[in-house]
Amino acid sequence: MSAPAILELDELSVDYGRVRVLDRISLSVRPGEVVGVVGESGSGKTTLAKAVLRAVDAATGSRILVDGRDVTRLRGSGLRAWRRAGAVQYVFQDPLRSLDPAVSTAESIVEGLRIGRVPAAEASRRRAAALDAVGLDEELITRLPGGLSGGQRQRAAIARALVVEPRLLLLDEPVSALDAASRDRVVQALIALRDARGSDLAMLVISHDIGSLAAMSDRLVVLDRGRIAEDGPTRRVISRPEHPYTRLLIDSVPLIHTPRANRPSRAPVRS
Ligand code: ADP
């Protein structure tokens, strides 16, 4: 029997006024899995992320389950308590939205733990584990975020999310703003993270760029104007797309690297 999903969306719909922008989206993210959601601008990717974070309301009939718990209708103190517990952590496209430019990167990384009143020794253990997971040196994070490269900043933002020990990382265009070399290192860091954490963690990565998603995702979900066009293992979706819209996305990218079938676990690249 397969393990229960960390995230399960069951016929998720979202309306903005009278316009339906997500239409009966069903997908699941299992422990240890990286699922990429790809679609053009306006296809509903951000709305999907907001719905999972419970920042927009889902329409009647939708269900959002996190680790088996139905969070679709949480409100008020119940919603605040769920957020505080931190099962879902969101990583912005722009890491400067989560790292305070005026304090050391190290301080920003553990900020979320102060709110949860995690003792100092435990906080530094988690910080070291998170840095190791994304391949960042302790020395580097003594700097302000402005003193880091774009890729290092993004890995620091991922470390900041990891210290909370989430079940699901929700990454929004994690590499789209980076140059090619930084992009590669962040993709490698995410692959290494997935291999290291195994079933403790799952990731949902949203992007318009099927090329970078294919490199890190086990499965691809293709979103076309608020509906799922297809959902399947990355290699199959890339090599034999079933939907013309997927073909269009693939043809817009010069070269796509898909994950190898049996990935050796890899130590994160350090810098
Ligand atoms: P993506 O992230 O894929 O670019 P979005 O989720 O931002 O897509 O948008 C999906 C659709 O919803 C688009 O047609 C967009 O114009 C519309 N939309 C997004 N936010 C709002 C809003 N706050 N009010 C009304 N329509 C919105």
Coordinates of C-alpha atoms and ligand atoms in Angstrom, one line a residue:
M1 CA 0.0 0.0 0.0
S2 CA 1.4 3.4 -0.9
A3 CA 1.9 6.0 1.8
P4 CA -0.9 8.6 2.2
A5 CA -0.4 11.8 0.3
I6 CA 1.3 14.8 2.0
L7 CA -0.9 17.1 -0.2
E8 CA -4.1 16.1 -1.8
L9 CA -6.3 18.4 -3.9
D10 CA -9.7 17.0 -4.6
E11 CA -11.6 18.9 -7.2
L12 CA -10.2 22.2 -6.2
S13 CA -12.0 25.2 -7.8
V14 CA -11.4 28.9 -7.1
D15 CA -13.5 31.7 -8.3
Y16 CA -12.5 35.3 -8.5
G17 CA -15.9 37.0 -8.5
R18 CA -17.9 35.3 -11.2
V19 CA -14.8 34.0 -13.0
R20 CA -13.7 30.4 -12.4
V21 CA -9.8 30.5 -12.5
L22 CA -9.2 27.0 -11.2
D23 CA -11.6 24.3 -12.3
R24 CA -11.8 21.0 -10.4
I25 CA -8.0 20.4 -9.9
S26 CA -7.2 17.0 -8.5
L27 CA -3.7 16.1 -7.7
S28 CA -1.6 14.6 -5.0
V29 CA 1.9 14.9 -3.8
R30 CA 3.3 11.8 -2.0
P31 CA 6.0 11.7 0.6
G32 CA 9.4 12.2 -1.0
E33 CA 7.9 13.4 -4.2
V34 CA 8.7 16.5 -6.2
V35 CA 5.7 17.6 -8.3
G36 CA 6.1 20.3 -10.9
V37 CA 3.1 22.4 -11.9
V38 CA 3.7 24.1 -15.2
G39 CA 1.6 26.5 -17.2
E40 CA 1.8 29.8 -19.0
S41 CA 1.2 33.1 -17.3
G42 CA -2.5 33.3 -16.4
S43 CA -3.0 29.5 -16.2
G44 CA -3.7 29.7 -12.5
K45 CA -0.4 28.6 -10.9
T46 CA -0.3 31.4 -8.3
T47 CA -4.0 30.9 -7.4
L48 CA -3.2 27.2 -6.9
A49 CA -0.4 28.1 -4.4
K50 CA -2.6 30.6 -2.7
A51 CA -5.4 28.1 -2.3
V52 CA -3.0 25.5 -0.7
L53 CA -1.7 28.3 1.7
R54 CA -5.3 29.1 2.4
A55 CA -4.8 32.7 1.2
V56 CA -7.8 32.4 -1.1
D57 CA -11.0 30.5 -0.5
A58 CA -11.8 27.4 -2.4
A59 CA -15.2 27.0 -4.1
T60 CA -17.8 24.7 -2.6
G61 CA -17.1 21.1 -3.3
S62 CA -13.3 21.5 -3.2
R63 CA -11.1 19.7 -0.7
I64 CA -7.5 20.5 0.3
L65 CA -5.9 17.8 2.5
V66 CA -2.5 18.3 4.1
D67 CA -1.1 15.1 5.7
G68 CA -4.6 13.7 5.7
R69 CA -6.2 16.7 7.5
D70 CA -8.9 18.6 5.7
V71 CA -7.8 22.3 5.9
T72 CA -10.2 23.6 3.3
R73 CA -12.6 25.4 5.7
L74 CA -10.2 26.3 8.5
R75 CA -10.9 29.8 9.8
G76 CA -9.8 32.2 12.5
S77 CA -7.9 30.7 15.3
G78 CA -7.9 27.2 13.7
L79 CA -6.3 28.7 10.6
R80 CA -3.8 30.6 12.6
A81 CA -2.8 27.5 14.6
W82 CA -2.4 25.5 11.4
R83 CA -0.2 28.2 9.9
R84 CA 1.9 28.4 13.0
A85 CA 2.5 24.7 13.0
G86 CA 4.1 25.3 9.6
A87 CA 3.4 22.0 7.7
V88 CA 3.4 24.0 4.5
Q89 CA 6.2 26.5 3.8
Y90 CA 6.2 28.8 0.9
V91 CA 9.4 30.0 -0.9
F92 CA 9.0 33.2 -3.0
Q93 CA 10.5 33.6 -6.5
D94 CA 12.4 36.6 -5.0
P95 CA 14.3 35.5 -2.0
L96 CA 14.6 39.1 -0.8
R97 CA 10.9 38.9 0.1
S98 CA 11.8 36.4 2.9
L99 CA 15.3 37.6 3.9
D100 CA 15.4 40.9 5.8
P101 CA 18.1 43.0 4.0
A102 CA 19.1 44.7 7.3
V103 CA 20.0 41.6 9.3
S104 CA 22.4 38.8 8.8
T105 CA 21.2 35.9 6.6
A106 CA 21.7 33.6 9.6
E107 CA 19.2 35.6 11.6
S108 CA 16.6 35.6 8.9
I109 CA 17.0 31.8 8.5
V110 CA 16.0 31.1 12.2
E111 CA 13.5 33.9 12.5
G112 CA 10.5 31.6 12.1
L113 CA 11.7 29.5 15.0
R114 CA 11.6 32.5 17.4
I115 CA 7.9 32.9 16.7
G116 CA 7.5 29.2 17.5
R117 CA 9.6 29.6 20.7
V118 CA 12.1 26.9 19.7
P119 CA 15.0 26.8 22.2
A120 CA 18.3 28.2 21.0
A121 CA 20.2 24.8 20.9
E122 CA 17.4 23.2 18.9
A123 CA 17.3 26.3 16.6
S124 CA 21.0 26.0 15.9
R125 CA 20.8 22.3 15.2
R126 CA 18.0 22.9 12.7
R127 CA 19.9 25.7 11.1
A128 CA 23.0 23.6 10.6
A129 CA 20.8 20.8 9.1
A130 CA 19.1 23.2 6.8
L131 CA 22.3 24.7 5.6
D132 CA 23.8 21.3 5.0
A133 CA 20.6 20.3 3.0
V134 CA 21.0 23.3 0.7
G135 CA 24.8 23.2 0.6
L136 CA 25.5 26.6 2.1
D137 CA 28.5 27.3 4.4
E138 CA 28.0 28.8 7.9
E139 CA 30.5 31.5 7.2
L140 CA 28.5 32.7 4.2
I141 CA 25.4 33.4 6.1
T142 CA 27.1 35.8 8.5
R143 CA 26.7 38.2 5.5
L144 CA 23.7 40.4 4.8
P145 CA 21.5 38.9 2.0
G146 CA 22.9 41.7 -0.3
G147 CA 26.4 40.1 0.0
L148 CA 25.2 36.8 -1.5
S149 CA 24.7 35.8 -5.1
G150 CA 21.2 35.3 -6.3
G151 CA 21.5 31.5 -6.1
Q152 CA 23.0 31.6 -2.6
R153 CA 20.1 33.9 -1.5
Q154 CA 17.6 31.5 -2.9
R155 CA 19.2 28.6 -1.1
A156 CA 19.2 30.6 2.1
A157 CA 15.5 31.3 1.6
I158 CA 14.9 27.5 1.1
A159 CA 16.9 26.9 4.4
R160 CA 14.7 29.4 6.1
A161 CA 11.7 27.4 5.1
L162 CA 13.3 24.1 6.1
V163 CA 14.1 25.0 9.7
V164 CA 10.4 24.9 10.4
E165 CA 10.6 21.2 9.4
P166 CA 7.6 21.4 7.0
R167 CA 6.0 18.4 5.4
L168 CA 5.5 20.3 2.1
L169 CA 7.7 23.0 0.5
L170 CA 5.7 25.1 -2.0
L171 CA 8.2 26.8 -4.3
D172 CA 7.1 29.5 -6.6
E173 CA 9.3 30.0 -9.7
P174 CA 12.4 29.1 -7.5
V175 CA 14.9 29.5 -10.3
S176 CA 13.2 31.8 -12.9
A177 CA 15.0 35.0 -11.8
L178 CA 18.5 33.4 -11.7
D179 CA 21.3 33.2 -14.2
A180 CA 22.1 29.8 -15.7
A181 CA 24.9 28.8 -13.3
S182 CA 22.9 29.8 -10.1
R183 CA 19.8 28.1 -11.5
D184 CA 21.7 24.8 -11.9
R185 CA 23.0 24.9 -8.3
V186 CA 19.5 25.6 -6.9
V187 CA 18.1 22.8 -9.0
Q188 CA 20.9 20.5 -7.7
A189 CA 20.3 21.6 -4.1
L190 CA 16.6 20.8 -4.4
I191 CA 17.3 17.3 -5.9
A192 CA 19.8 16.6 -3.1
L193 CA 17.3 17.8 -0.6
R194 CA 14.7 15.5 -1.9
D195 CA 17.1 12.6 -1.9
A196 CA 18.3 13.4 1.7
R197 CA 14.9 13.9 3.3
G198 CA 13.1 11.1 1.5
S199 CA 9.6 10.6 2.8
D200 CA 9.8 13.3 5.5
L201 CA 9.3 16.0 2.9
A202 CA 7.5 16.7 -0.4
M203 CA 7.7 19.6 -2.8
L204 CA 5.3 21.3 -5.1
V205 CA 7.1 23.5 -7.5
I206 CA 5.3 25.9 -9.8
S207 CA 6.8 27.5 -12.8
H208 CA 6.1 28.7 -16.4
D209 CA 9.5 27.0 -17.4
I210 CA 9.0 23.4 -18.2
G211 CA 12.8 23.0 -18.8
S212 CA 13.8 23.7 -15.2
L213 CA 10.8 21.9 -13.8
A214 CA 11.6 18.8 -15.8
A215 CA 15.1 18.7 -14.2
M216 CA 13.9 18.5 -10.7
S217 CA 10.4 17.0 -10.8
D218 CA 9.3 13.4 -10.5
R219 CA 5.9 14.3 -11.9
L220 CA 4.6 17.1 -14.0
V221 CA 1.2 18.5 -13.9
V222 CA 0.3 20.7 -16.8
L223 CA -2.1 23.5 -16.1
D224 CA -4.0 25.1 -19.0
R225 CA -6.4 28.0 -18.3
G226 CA -7.3 26.7 -14.9
R227 CA -7.6 23.0 -15.8
I228 CA -5.2 20.1 -15.7
A229 CA -4.2 19.2 -19.3
E230 CA -2.1 16.3 -18.1
D231 CA -0.4 14.8 -15.1
G232 CA 2.2 12.1 -15.4
P233 CA 5.8 11.0 -14.7
T234 CA 8.2 13.7 -16.0
R235 CA 10.0 11.4 -18.4
R236 CA 6.7 10.3 -20.0
V237 CA 5.2 13.8 -20.2
I238 CA 8.4 15.1 -21.8
S239 CA 9.0 12.2 -24.2
R240 CA 5.3 11.5 -25.1
P241 CA 3.1 14.4 -24.2
E242 CA -0.5 13.6 -24.5
H243 CA -1.9 17.1 -24.8
P244 CA -1.1 19.6 -27.6
Y245 CA -0.7 22.3 -25.0
T246 CA 2.1 20.3 -23.3
R247 CA 3.8 19.9 -26.7
L248 CA 3.6 23.6 -27.2
L249 CA 5.4 24.2 -23.8
I250 CA 8.1 21.6 -24.6
D251 CA 8.7 23.1 -28.0
S252 CA 9.3 26.5 -26.5
V253 CA 12.4 25.2 -24.7
P254 CA 15.6 24.3 -26.6
L255 CA 16.8 21.4 -24.5
I256 CA 15.2 19.6 -21.6
H257 CA 17.0 17.4 -19.1
T258 CA 14.8 14.9 -17.3
P259 CA 15.9 13.2 -14.1
R260 CA 17.6 9.8 -14.4
A261 CA 15.5 6.8 -13.6
N262 CA 17.7 5.7 -10.7
R263 CA 19.2 8.7 -9.2
P264 CA 22.2 8.1 -7.0
S265 CA 21.9 10.3 -3.9
R266 CA 24.2 13.1 -4.3
A267 CA 25.9 15.4 -1.8
P268 CA 24.8 19.0 -2.2
V269 CA 27.1 21.3 -4.0
R270 CA 28.8 23.5 -1.4
S271 CA 29.5 27.2 -1.7
Ligands
ADP1 P1 -0.4 32.4 -13.1 O1 0.2 32.4 -11.7 O2 -0.4 31.1 -13.8 O3 0.1 33.5 -14.0 P2 -2.8 33.4 -11.8 O4 -3.2 32.4 -10.8 O5 -2.1 34.6 -11.3 O6 -2.0 32.7 -12.9 O7 -4.1 33.9 -12.5 C1 -5.1 33.1 -13.1 C2 -6.2 33.9 -13.6 O8 -6.9 34.6 -12.6 C3 -5.7 35.0 -14.6 O9 -6.7 35.1 -15.6 C4 -5.7 36.3 -13.8 O10 -5.9 37.4 -14.6 C5 -6.8 36.0 -12.8 N1 -6.6 36.7 -11.5 C6 -5.5 36.6 -10.7 N2 -5.7 37.2 -9.6 C7 -6.9 37.8 -9.6 C8 -7.7 38.6 -8.7 N3 -7.2 39.0 -7.5 N4 -8.9 39.0 -9.1 C9 -9.4 38.6 -10.3 N5 -8.8 37.9 -11.2 C10 -7.5 37.4 -10.9

